[in-house]
GROMACS .gro file of C-alpha atoms in nm:
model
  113
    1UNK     CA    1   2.923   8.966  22.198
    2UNK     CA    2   2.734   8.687  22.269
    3UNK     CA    3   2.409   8.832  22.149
    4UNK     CA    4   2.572   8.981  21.854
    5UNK     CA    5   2.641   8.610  21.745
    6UNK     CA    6   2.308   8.492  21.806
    7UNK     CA    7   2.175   8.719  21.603
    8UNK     CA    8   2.373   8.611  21.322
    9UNK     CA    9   2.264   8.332  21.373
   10UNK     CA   10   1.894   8.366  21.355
   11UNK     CA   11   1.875   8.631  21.107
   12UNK     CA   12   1.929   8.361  20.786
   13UNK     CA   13   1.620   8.177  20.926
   14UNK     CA   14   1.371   8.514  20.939
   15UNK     CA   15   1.501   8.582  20.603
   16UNK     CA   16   1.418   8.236  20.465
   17UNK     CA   17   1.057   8.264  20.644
   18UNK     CA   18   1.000   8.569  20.456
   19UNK     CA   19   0.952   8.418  20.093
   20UNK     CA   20   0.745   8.125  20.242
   21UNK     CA   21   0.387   8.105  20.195
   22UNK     CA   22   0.201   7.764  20.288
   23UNK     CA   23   0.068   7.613  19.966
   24UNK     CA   24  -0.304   7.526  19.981
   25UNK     CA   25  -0.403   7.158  19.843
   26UNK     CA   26  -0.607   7.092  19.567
   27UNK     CA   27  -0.903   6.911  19.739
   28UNK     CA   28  -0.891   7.248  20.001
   29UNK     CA   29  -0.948   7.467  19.710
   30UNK     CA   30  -1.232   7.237  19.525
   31UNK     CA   31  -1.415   7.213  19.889
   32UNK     CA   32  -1.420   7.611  19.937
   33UNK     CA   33  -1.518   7.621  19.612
   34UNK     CA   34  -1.763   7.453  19.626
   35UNK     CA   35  -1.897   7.583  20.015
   36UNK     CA   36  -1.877   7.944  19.849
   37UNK     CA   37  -2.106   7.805  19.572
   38UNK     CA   38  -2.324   7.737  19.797
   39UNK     CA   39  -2.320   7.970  20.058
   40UNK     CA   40  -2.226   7.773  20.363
   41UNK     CA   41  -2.122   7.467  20.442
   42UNK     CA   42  -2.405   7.337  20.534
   43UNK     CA   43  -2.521   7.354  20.220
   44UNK     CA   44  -2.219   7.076  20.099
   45UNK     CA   45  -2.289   6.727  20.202
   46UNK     CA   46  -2.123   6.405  20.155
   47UNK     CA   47  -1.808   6.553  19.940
   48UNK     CA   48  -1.582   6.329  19.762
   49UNK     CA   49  -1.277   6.412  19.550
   50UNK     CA   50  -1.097   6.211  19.283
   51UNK     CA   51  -0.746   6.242  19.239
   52UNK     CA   52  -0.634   6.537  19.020
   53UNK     CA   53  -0.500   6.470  18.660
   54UNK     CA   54  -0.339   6.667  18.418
   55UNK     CA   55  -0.567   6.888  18.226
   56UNK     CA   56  -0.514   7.069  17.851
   57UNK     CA   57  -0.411   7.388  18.007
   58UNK     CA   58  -0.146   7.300  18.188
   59UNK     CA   59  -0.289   7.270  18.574
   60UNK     CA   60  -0.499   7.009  18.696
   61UNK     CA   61  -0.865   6.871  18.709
   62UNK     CA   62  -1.020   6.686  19.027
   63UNK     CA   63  -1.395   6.544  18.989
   64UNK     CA   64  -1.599   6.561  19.317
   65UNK     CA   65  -1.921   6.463  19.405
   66UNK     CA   66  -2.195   6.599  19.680
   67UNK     CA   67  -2.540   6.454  19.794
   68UNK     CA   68  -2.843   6.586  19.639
   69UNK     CA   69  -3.177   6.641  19.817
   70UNK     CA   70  -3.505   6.779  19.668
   71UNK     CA   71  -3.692   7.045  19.830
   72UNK     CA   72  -3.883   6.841  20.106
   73UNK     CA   73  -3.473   6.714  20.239
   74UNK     CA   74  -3.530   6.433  20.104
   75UNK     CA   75  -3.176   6.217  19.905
   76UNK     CA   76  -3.247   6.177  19.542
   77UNK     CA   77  -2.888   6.115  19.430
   78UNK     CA   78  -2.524   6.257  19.353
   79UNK     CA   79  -2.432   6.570  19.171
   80UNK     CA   80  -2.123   6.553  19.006
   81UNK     CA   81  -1.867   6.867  18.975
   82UNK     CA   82  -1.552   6.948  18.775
   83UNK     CA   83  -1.287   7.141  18.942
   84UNK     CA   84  -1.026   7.277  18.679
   85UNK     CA   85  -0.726   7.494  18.812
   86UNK     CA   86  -0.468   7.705  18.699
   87UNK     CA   87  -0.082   7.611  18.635
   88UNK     CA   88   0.063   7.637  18.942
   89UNK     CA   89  -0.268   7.466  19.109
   90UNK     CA   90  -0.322   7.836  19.344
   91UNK     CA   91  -0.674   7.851  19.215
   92UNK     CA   92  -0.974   7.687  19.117
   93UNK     CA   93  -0.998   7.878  18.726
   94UNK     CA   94  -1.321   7.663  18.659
   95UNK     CA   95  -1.590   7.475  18.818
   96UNK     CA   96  -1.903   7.362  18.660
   97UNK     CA   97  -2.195   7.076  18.769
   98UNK     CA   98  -2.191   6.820  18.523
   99UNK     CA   99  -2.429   6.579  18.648
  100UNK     CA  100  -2.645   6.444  18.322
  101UNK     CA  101  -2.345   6.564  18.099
  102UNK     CA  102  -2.059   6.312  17.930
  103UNK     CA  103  -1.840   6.342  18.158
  104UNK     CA  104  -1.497   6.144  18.281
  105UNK     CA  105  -1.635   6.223  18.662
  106UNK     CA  106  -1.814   5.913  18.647
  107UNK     CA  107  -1.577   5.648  18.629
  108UNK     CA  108  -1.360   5.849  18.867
  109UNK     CA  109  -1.280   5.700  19.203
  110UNK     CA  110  -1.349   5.911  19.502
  111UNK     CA  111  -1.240   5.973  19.862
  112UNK     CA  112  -1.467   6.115  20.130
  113UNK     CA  113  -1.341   6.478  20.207
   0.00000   0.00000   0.00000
């Protein structure tokens, strides 16, 4: 008997755990976007994300920066990347470099990742 109400007990929990997936944050999805860009991690230095802000089609867009280096590892500046993502913010839909393009990622404020 005892058992018999314990299970009743637990079973509307494993139901509710069912549906439940663990929703994945926006500057999670812009870094392994970005890592998969490049083919490691190694190859993403010094990120920082902006805050995401409503875009046109209906999701979100987060500017981020990385570190750039020229071919002898030397630092020769920032590149500057636009993360766009889908409605319900499960995706990154678009990500482009715009570094030397008009571009609202340079007034944006940024956080180290």
């Amino acid at each position: 008997m005892k058992r018999l109400i314990a299970i009743l007990l637990l079973l509307p929990m494993a139901v509710g755990a069912e549906g439940t997936e663990e929703k994945v944050e926006l500057p999670d999805l812009a870094a392994d976007a970005l890592v998969e860009k490049a083919g490691s991690k190694r190859g993403v230095r010094g990120l920082e994300l902006s805050r995401a802000v409503p875009s046109r089609n209906g999701g979100k867009t987060m500017c981020g920066t990385t570190n750039a280096y020229n071919s002898s590892g030397n630092f020769v500046g920032l590149t500057y990347w636009e993360f766009t993502f889908n409605a319900d913010g499960s995706e990154v839909e678009r990500m482009r470099n715009v570094t030397g393009l008009n571009s609202n990622c340079y007034s944006a404020r940024y956080k180290k990742y």
